[in-house]
Coordinates of C-alpha atoms in Angstrom, one line a residue:
Chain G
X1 CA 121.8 60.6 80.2
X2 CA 124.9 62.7 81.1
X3 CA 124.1 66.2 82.6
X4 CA 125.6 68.1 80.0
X5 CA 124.8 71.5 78.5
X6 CA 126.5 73.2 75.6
X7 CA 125.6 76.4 76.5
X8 CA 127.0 76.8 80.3
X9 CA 128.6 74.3 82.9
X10 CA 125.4 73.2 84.0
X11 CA 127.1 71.5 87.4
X12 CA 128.0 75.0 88.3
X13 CA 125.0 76.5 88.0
X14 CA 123.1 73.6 90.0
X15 CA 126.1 74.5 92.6
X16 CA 124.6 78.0 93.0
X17 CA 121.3 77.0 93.9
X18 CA 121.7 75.5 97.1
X19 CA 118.0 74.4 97.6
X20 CA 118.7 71.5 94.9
X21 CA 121.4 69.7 96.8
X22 CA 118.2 68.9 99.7
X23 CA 116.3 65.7 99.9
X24 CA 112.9 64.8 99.8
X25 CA 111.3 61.9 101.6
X26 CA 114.4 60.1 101.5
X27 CA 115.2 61.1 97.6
X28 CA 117.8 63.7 96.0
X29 CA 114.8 66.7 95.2
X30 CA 114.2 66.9 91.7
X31 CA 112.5 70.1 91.5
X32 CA 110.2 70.4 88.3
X33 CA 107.5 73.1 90.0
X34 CA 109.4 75.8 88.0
X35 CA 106.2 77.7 86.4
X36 CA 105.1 77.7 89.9
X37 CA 107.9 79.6 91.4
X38 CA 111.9 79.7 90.5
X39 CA 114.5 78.3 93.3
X40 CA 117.2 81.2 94.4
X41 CA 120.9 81.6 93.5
X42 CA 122.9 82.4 96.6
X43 CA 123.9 85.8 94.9
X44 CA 120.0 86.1 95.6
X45 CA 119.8 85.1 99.3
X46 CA 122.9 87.0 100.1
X47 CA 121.9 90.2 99.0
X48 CA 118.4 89.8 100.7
X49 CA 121.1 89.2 103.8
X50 CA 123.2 91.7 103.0
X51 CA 120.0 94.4 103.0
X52 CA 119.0 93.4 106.3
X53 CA 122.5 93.5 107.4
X54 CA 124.0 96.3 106.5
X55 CA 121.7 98.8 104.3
X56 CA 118.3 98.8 105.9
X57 CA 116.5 101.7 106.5
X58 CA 113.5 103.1 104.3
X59 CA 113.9 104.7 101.1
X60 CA 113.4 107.8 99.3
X61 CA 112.6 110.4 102.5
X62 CA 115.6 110.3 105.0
X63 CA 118.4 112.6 104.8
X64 CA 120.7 110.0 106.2
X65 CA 123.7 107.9 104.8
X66 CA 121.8 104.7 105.1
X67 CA 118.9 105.9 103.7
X68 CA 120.7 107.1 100.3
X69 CA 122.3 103.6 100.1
X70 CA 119.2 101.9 100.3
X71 CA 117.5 104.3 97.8
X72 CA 120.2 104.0 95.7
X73 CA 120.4 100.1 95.9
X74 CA 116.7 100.1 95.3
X75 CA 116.7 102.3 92.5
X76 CA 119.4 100.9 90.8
X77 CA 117.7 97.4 91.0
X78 CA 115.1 99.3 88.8
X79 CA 117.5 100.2 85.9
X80 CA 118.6 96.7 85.7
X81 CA 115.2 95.7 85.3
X82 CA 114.7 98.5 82.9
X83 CA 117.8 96.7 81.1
X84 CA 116.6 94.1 81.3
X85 CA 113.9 94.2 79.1
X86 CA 114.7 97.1 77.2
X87 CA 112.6 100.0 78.2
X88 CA 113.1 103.2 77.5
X89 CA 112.9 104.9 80.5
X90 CA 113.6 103.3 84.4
X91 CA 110.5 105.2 85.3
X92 CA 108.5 103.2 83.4
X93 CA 109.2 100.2 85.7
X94 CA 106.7 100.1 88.5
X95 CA 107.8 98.1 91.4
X96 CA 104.4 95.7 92.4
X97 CA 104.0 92.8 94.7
X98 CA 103.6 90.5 91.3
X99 CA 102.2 89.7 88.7
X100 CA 98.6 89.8 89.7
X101 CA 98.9 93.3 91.2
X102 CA 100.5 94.5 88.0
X103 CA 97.2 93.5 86.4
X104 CA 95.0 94.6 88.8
X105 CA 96.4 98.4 89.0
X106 CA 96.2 98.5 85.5
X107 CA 92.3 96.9 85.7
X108 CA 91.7 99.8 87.8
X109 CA 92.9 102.8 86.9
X110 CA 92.6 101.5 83.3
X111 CA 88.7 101.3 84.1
X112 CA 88.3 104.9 85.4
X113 CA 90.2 106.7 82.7
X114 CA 89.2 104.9 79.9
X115 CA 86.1 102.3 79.8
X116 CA 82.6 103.5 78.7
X117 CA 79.6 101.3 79.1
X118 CA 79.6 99.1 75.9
X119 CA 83.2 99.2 75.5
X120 CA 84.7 95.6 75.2
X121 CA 88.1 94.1 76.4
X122 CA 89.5 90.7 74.6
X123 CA 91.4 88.3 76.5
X124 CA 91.9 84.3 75.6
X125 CA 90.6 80.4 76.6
X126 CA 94.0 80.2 77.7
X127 CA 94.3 83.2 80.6
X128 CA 95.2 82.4 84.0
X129 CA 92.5 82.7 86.5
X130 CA 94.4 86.2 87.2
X131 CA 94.1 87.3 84.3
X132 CA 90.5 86.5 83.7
X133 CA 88.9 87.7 87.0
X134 CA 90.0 91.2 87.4
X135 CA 88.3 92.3 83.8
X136 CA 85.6 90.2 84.8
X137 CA 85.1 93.0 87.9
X138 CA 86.1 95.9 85.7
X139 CA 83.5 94.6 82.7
X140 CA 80.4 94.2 85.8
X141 CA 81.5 97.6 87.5
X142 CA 81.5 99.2 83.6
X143 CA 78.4 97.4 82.0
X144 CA 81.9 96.9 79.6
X145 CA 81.7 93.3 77.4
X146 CA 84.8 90.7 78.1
X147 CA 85.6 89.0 74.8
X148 CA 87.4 85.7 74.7
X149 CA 89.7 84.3 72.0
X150 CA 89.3 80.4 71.1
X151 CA 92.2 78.3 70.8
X152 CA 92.4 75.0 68.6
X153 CA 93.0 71.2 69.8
X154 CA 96.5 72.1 70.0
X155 CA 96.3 75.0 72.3
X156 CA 96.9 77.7 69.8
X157 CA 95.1 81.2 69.8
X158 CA 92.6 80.7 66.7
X159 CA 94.3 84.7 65.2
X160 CA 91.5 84.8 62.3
X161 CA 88.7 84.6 65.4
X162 CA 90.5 87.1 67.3
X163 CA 90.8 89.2 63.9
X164 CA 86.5 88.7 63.9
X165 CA 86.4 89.6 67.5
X166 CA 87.9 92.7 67.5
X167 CA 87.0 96.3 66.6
X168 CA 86.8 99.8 67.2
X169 CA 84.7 99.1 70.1
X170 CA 87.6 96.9 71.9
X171 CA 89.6 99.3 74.4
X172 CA 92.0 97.1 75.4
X173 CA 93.4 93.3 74.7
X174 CA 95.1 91.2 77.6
X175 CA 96.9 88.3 76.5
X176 CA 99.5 86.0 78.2
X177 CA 103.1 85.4 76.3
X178 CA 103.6 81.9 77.4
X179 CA 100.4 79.3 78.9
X180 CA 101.7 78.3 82.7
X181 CA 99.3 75.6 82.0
X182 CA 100.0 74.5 78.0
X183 CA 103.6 75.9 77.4
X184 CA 102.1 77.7 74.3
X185 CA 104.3 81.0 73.2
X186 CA 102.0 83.3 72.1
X187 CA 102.1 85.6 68.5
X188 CA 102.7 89.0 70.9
X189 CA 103.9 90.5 68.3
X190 CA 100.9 90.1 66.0
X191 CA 98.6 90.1 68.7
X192 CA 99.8 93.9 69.2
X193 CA 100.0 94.8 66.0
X194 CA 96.2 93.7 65.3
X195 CA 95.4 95.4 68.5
X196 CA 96.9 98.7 67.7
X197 CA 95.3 98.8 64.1
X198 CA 92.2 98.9 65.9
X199 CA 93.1 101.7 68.1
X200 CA 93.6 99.0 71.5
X201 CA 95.7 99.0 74.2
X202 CA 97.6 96.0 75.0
X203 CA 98.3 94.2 78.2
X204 CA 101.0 91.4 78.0
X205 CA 100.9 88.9 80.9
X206 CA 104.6 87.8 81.1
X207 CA 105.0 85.8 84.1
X208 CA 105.7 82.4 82.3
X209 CA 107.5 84.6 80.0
X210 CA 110.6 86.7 81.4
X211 CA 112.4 84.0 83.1
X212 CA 113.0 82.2 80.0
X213 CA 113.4 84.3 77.1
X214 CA 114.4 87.8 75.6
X215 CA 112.1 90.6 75.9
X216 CA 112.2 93.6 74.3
X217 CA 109.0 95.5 75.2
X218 CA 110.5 98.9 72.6
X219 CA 110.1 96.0 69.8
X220 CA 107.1 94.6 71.2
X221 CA 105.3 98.2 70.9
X222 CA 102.8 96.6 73.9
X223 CA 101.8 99.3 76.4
X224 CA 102.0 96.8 79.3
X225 CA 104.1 94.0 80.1
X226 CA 103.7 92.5 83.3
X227 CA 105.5 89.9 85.6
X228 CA 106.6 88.5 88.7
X229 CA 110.1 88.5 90.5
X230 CA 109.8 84.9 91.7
X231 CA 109.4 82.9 88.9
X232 CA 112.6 85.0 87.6
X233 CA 114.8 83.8 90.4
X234 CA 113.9 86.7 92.7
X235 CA 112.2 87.2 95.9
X236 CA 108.9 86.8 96.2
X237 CA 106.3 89.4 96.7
X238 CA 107.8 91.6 94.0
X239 CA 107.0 92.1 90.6
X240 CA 106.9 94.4 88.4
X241 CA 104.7 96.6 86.0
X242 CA 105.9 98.0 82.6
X243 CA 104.2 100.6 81.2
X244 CA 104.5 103.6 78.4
X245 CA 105.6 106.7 80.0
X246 CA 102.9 108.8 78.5
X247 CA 100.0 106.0 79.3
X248 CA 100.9 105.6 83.0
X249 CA 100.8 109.8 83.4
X250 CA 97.4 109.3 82.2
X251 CA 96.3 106.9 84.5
X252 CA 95.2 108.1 87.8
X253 CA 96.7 106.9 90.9
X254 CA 95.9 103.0 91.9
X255 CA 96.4 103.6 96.1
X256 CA 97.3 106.9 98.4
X257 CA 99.4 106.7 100.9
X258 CA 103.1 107.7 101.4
X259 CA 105.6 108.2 98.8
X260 CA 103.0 108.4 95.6
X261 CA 102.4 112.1 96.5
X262 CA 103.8 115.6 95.8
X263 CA 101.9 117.4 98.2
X264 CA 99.1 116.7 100.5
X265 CA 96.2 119.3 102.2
X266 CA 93.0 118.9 103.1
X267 CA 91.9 120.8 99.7
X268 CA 94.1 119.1 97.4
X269 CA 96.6 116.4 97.0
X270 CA 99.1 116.3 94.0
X271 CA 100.7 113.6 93.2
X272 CA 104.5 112.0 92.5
X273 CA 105.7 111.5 89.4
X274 CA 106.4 108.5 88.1
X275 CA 107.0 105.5 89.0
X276 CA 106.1 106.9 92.7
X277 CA 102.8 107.6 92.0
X278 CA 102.0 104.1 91.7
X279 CA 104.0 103.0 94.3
X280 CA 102.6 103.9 97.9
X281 CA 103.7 103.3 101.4
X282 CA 107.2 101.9 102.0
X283 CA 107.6 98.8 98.8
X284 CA 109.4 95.6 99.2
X285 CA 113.0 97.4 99.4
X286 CA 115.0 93.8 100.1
X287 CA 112.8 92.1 97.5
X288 CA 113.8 95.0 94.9
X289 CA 117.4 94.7 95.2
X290 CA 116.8 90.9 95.2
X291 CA 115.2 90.6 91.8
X292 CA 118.0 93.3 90.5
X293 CA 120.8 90.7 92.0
X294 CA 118.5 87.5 89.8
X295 CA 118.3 89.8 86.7
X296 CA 122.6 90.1 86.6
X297 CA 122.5 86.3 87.1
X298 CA 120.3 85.5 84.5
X299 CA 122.6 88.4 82.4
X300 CA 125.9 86.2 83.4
X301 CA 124.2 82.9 82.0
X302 CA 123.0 84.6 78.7
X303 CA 119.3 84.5 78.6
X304 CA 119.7 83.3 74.9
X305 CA 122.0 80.2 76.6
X306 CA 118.9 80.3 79.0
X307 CA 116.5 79.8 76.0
X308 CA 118.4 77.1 73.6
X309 CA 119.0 75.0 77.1
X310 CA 115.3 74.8 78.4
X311 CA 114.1 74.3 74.6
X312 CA 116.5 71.4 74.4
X313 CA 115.5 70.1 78.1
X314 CA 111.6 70.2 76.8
X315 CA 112.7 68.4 73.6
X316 CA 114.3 65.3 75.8
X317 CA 111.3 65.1 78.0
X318 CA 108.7 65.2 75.2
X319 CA 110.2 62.4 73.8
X320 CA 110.9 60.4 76.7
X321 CA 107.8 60.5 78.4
X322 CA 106.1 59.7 74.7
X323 CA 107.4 56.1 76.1
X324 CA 105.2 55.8 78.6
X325 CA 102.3 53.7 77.0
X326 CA 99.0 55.9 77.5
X327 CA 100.4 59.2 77.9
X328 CA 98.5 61.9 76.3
X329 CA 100.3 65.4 76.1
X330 CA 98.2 68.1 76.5
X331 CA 99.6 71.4 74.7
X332 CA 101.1 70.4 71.5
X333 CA 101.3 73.6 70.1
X334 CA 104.2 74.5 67.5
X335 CA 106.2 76.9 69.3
X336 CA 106.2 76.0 73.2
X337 CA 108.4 76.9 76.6
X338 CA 110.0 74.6 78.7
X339 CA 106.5 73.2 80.1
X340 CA 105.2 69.8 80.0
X341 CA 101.4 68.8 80.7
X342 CA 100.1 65.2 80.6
X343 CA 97.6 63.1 81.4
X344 CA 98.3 59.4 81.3
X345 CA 95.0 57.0 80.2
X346 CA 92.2 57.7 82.8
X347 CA 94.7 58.0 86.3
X348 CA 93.9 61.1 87.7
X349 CA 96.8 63.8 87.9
X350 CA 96.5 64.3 91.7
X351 CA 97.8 60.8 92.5
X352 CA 100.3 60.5 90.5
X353 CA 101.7 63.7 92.1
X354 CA 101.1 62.1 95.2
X355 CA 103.3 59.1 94.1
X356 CA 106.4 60.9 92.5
X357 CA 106.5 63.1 95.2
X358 CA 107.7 60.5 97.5
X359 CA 110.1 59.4 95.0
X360 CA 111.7 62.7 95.3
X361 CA 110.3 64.4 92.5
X362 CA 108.1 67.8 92.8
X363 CA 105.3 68.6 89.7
X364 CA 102.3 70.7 89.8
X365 CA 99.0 69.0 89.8
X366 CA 95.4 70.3 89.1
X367 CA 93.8 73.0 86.8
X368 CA 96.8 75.3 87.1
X369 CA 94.7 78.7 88.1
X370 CA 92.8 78.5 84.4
X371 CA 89.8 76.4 85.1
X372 CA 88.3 78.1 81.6
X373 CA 90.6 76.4 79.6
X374 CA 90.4 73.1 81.4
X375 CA 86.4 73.0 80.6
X376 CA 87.3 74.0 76.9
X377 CA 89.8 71.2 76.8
X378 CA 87.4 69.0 78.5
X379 CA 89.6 67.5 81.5
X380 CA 89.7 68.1 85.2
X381 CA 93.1 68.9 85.3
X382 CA 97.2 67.8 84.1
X383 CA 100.1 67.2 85.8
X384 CA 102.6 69.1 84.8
X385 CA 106.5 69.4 84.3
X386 CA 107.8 72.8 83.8
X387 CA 111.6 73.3 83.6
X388 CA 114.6 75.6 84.3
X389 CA 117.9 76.1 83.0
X390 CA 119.4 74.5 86.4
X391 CA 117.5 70.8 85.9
X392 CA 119.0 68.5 84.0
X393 CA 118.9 65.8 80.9
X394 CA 118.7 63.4 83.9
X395 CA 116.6 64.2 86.4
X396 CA 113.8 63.9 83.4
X397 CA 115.2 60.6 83.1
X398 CA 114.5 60.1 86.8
X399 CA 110.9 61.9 86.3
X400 CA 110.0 59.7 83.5
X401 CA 110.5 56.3 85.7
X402 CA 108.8 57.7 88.6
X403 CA 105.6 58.3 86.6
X404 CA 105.8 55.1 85.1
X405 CA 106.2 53.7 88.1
X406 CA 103.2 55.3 89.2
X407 CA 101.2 54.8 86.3
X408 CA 102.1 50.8 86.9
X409 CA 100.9 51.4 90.4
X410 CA 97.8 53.2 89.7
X411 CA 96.6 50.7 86.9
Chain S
X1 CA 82.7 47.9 116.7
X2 CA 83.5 51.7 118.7
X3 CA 84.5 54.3 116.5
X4 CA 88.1 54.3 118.7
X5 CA 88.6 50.2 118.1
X6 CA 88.3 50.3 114.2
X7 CA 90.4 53.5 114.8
X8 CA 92.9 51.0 116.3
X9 CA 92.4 48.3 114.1
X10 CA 93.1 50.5 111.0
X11 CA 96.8 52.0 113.1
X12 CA 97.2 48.0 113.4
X13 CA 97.2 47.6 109.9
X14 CA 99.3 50.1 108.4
X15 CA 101.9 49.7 111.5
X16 CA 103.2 46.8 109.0
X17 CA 104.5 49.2 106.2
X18 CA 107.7 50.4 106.4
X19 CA 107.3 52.7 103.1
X20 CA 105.6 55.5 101.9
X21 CA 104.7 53.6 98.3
X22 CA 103.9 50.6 100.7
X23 CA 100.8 52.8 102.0
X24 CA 99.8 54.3 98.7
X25 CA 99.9 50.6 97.0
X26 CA 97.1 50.1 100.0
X27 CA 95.2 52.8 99.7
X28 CA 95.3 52.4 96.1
X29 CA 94.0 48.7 96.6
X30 CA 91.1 50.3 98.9
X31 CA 89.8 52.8 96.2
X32 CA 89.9 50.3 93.5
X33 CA 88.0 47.4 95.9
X34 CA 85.1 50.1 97.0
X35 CA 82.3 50.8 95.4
X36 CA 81.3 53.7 97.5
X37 CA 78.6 55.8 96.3
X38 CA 75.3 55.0 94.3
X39 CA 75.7 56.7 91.2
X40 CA 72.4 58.6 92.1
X41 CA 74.3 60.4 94.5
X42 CA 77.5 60.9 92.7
X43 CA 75.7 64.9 91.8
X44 CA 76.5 68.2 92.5
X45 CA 74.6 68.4 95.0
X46 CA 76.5 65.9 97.1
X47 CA 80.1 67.4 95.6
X48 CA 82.9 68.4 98.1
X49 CA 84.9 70.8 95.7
X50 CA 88.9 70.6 96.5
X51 CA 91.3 72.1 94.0
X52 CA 93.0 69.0 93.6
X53 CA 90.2 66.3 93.2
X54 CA 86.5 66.1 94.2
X55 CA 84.8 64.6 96.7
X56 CA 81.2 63.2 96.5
X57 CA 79.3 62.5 100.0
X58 CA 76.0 61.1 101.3
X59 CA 74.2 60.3 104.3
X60 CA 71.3 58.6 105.1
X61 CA 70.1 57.5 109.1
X62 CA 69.1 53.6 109.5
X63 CA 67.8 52.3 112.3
X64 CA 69.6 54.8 114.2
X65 CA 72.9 54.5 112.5
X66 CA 73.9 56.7 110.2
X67 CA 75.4 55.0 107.1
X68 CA 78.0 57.3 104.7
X69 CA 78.7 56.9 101.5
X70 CA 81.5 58.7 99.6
X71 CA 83.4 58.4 96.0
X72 CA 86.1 60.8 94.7
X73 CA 87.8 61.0 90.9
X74 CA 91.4 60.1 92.5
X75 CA 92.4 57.0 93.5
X76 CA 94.1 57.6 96.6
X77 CA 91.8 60.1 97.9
X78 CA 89.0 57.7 97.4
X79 CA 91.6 55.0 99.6
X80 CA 91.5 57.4 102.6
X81 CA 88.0 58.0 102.3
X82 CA 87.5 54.0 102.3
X83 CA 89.0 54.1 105.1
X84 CA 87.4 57.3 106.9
X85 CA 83.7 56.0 106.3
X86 CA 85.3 52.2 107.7
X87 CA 86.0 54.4 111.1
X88 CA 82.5 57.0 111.1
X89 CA 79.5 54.6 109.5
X90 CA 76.9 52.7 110.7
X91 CA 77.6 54.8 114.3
X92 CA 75.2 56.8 116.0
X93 CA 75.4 60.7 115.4
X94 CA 76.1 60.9 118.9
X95 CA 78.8 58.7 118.7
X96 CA 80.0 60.4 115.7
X97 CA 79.6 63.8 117.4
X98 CA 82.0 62.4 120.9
X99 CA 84.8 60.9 118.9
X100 CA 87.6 63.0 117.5
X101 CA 89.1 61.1 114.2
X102 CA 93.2 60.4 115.4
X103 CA 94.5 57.3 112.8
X104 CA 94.9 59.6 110.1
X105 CA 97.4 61.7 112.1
X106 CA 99.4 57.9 113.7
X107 CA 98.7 56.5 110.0
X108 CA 101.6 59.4 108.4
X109 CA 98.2 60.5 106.5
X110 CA 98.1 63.6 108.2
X111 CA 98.9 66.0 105.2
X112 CA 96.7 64.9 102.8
X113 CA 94.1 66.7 105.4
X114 CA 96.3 69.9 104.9
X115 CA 94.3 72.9 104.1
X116 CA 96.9 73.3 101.2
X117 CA 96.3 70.2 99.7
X118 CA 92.9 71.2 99.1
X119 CA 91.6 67.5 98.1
X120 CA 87.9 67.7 99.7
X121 CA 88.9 65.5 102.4
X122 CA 89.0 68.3 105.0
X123 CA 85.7 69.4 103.9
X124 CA 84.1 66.0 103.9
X125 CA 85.3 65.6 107.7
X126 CA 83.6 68.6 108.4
X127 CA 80.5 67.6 106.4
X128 CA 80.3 64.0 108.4
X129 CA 80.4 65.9 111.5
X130 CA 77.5 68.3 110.4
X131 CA 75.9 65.5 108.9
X132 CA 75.8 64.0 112.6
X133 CA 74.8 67.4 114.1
X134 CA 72.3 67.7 111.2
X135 CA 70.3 63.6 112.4
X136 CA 71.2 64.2 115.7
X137 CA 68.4 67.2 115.9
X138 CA 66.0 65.5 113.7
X139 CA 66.1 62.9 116.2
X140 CA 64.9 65.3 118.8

């Protein structure tokens, strides 16, 4: 199969990434580890470089020339994330370490302000571990109840269940867009609309999410949307919270410290406005402007280019690994991103890992961070495949012989 | 046998591969050949959690000796463990204790005992030495 892609020149892309021209034990890398974290574009790197170079100093207090630039840089990375996913104000983007920090400032300030003993919060089988455990702490801390959605063989949210399990008493429902384990894209839309019929807030986990298609969290009408920089091509260790304007003034502050206050005294303390007042002590000011730089690359590509290339990619693969005698896909539901989970007869997912990996090519292996829905589909584990606009028609081809070759080995 | 001579013996052996598959074709070999743990055993109670795959040790002293037995769910694991309880069983706890375990490191093996890699085998390493520890007291 010919790397070709309709949508972009998909050797100039690969070209901008300069992690995929490396080897790996001996083989051209094939990197399919993309729900896991992203690879860089040099426009990435270089402005990390070009921070540290030219622009450092710290942001938002100094008077000096350097100090504006930087704050300005920073800053302007958040309006391009604001952009990005169509908020409508930038103050409403709250710079985090990731994904799972989004989630847990919410968990706790959410907790303070508005969970009552007896009050209930739904989430689904399918959550990763990170967003299971935090309401699990908020619920015990509460006496609050954690309500879990079902899914079907497929790996589809059973809606009607979720439709039984809700009700006036449910204060908030956190549900992720796309499975990092299954692929499965998630009914949002619905999901929030139910919610908000019932008077809930809603909490959309979007890590698996952002990097591969468009959101629009105005449309969406969610009051959180959460993800993280480095699945998105971005730095790691910065991520990012979305949140209503008038929700996050009504949350109390998450951590004190520099920056997130107006005034200080030993009496009283009043604090920043937004998004400061979330954000305290000096943030990740390099990693900002990095995930600003990944955001106008993905905007060059087209995330819609993005979207109909990966669905394609995920099309080839699910057929051609179909020809592998014993394969048994796990996450079949109708509407899926560019992941891939398998299990071939009874070989265990770990070894064949082991195996491809020293023919080059780099999967994820084990229960993925959501042990719940591992038990619920009865298996230890997958191997998975997730993909990115930069891989290619193929390396899946490659992929595909490599775990047959390991499958031959292993039986 | 000393611990340090089946060591040896075992560096001997893989000295003939020149590939990485090479290796896991052997160790694959190994954890099919071995039946290594009495399913009685194979509970949680004798489970080495890893992220990756589990683990399942037991011990038991014989005539001085102490004799390990060990399974896990993946293939290759279970190889290297064949090949860990070759090295550590039927040895004396204070043999066991004195030795420190080197053919995985000259073997090219040495990352599947990465923390990171979280496959149980660390762990079970730690729990034959404890094991040792553990006999070595009864003893007194």
């Amino acid at each position: 199969m010919n790397n070709q892609s309709t949508y972009f020149d998909i050797e100039k892309v690969r070209a901008d990434f300069p992690i995929l021209n490396t080897s790996v034990n001996g083989k051209p890398l094939i990197y399919f580890d993309n729900g896991a974290t992203s690879q860089k574009p040099t426009a990435v790197i270089t402005a990390i470089n070009n921070f540290y170079s030219h622009q450092n100093s710290n942001i938002h207090r100094g008077v000096h020339t350097l100090s504006q630039n930087a704050t300005n840089a920073f800053e302007e990375a958040r309006k391009k994330v604001q952009l990005f996913v169509n908020a409508e104000h930038n103050h409403e983007i709250i710079f985090t370490r990731g994904t799972t920090e989004s989630i847990n400032l919410i968990a706790h300030t959410f907790r303070k302000q508005f969970l009552k003993k007896g009050d209930e919060i739904i989430i689904s089988t399918m959550e990763h571990h990170s967003n299971i455990v935090p309401w699990q702490l908020v619920c015990e801390e509460n006496e609050a109840v954690l309500k879990v959605i079902p899914i079907n063989d497929k790996g589809e949210l059973l809606i009607d269940e979720y439709k039984k399990l809700i009700s006036s008493k449910t204060k908030l429902v956190s549900i992720t867009h796309v499975s990092n384990t299954l692929g499965t894209i998630n009914p949002i839309e619905e999901i929030i609309k139910i919610a908000k019929e019932n008077g809930a807030y809603t909490l959309i986990d979007g890590a698996q999410a952002v990097p591969h298609t468009k959101i629009d969290v105005q449309k969406l009408d969610c009051d959180f949307y959460v993800f993280s920089g480095h699945k998105m091509y971005g730095p790691t260790g910065i991520g990012v919270l979305y949140g209503k304007e008038k929700i996050l003034n009504n949350l109390p502050p998450y951590q004190g410290g520099g920056d997130m206050i107006k005034t200080v005294s030993f009496e009283k303390t009043t604090y920043n406005e937004l998004p400061h007042k979330f954000e305290a002590g000096t943030p990740h000011i390099a990693g900002g402007i990095g995930l600003g730089v990944a955001v106008d690359y993905m905007n060059n590509i087209g995330i819609e280019n993005i979207e109909a290339y990966e669905q394609e990619l995920l099309t080839y693969a699910t057929t051609q690994i179909k020809t592998i005698n014993g394969i048994r896909i796990i996450g079949e539901a109708q509407k899926k991103a560019g992941v891939l989970s398998f299990l071939v007869n009874n070989t265990h997912p770990s070894d064949i890992g082991l195996i491809i990996d020293k023919l080059g090519v780099a999967i994820r292996t084990g229960h993925h961070c959501t042990e719940p829905l591992m038990n619920r589909l009865g298996i230890p584990g997958t191997a998975r495949a997730s993909f990115s606009f930069y891989n290619t028609k193929k390396e899946i081809d490659i992929f595909v012989d490599a775990v047959s070759k390991a499958v031959k080995m292993l039986a | 046998m000393t611990i340090n001579s089946i060591q040896n013996e075992i560096i001997e052996e893989f000295s003939v591969f020149s590939e990485w598959l090479e290796k896991y074709e052997y160790l694959i070999e190994l954890g099919k050949d071995l039946p290594l743990i009495d399913d009685k055993f194979k509970k949680d109670e004798y489970l080495i959690k890893g992220c990756q795959s589990k683990v399942w040790l037991h011990a038991e002293l014989i005539d001085g000796n102490i004799k390990f037995t060990a399974d896990s769910d993946a293939i290759i694991t279970k190889g290297i463990i064949g090949l860990v309880i070759r090295v550590f069983s039927d040895h004396t706890p204070q043999e066991i204790i004195d030795t420190d375990l080197y053919f995985i490191d000259k073997i090219g093996l040495q990352e599947h005992l990465s923390p990171t890699r979280s496959n149980g085998l660390l762990a079970m390493l730690k729990q034959i030495k404890m094991y040792a520890l553990a006999f070595q007291a009864k003893q007194k």
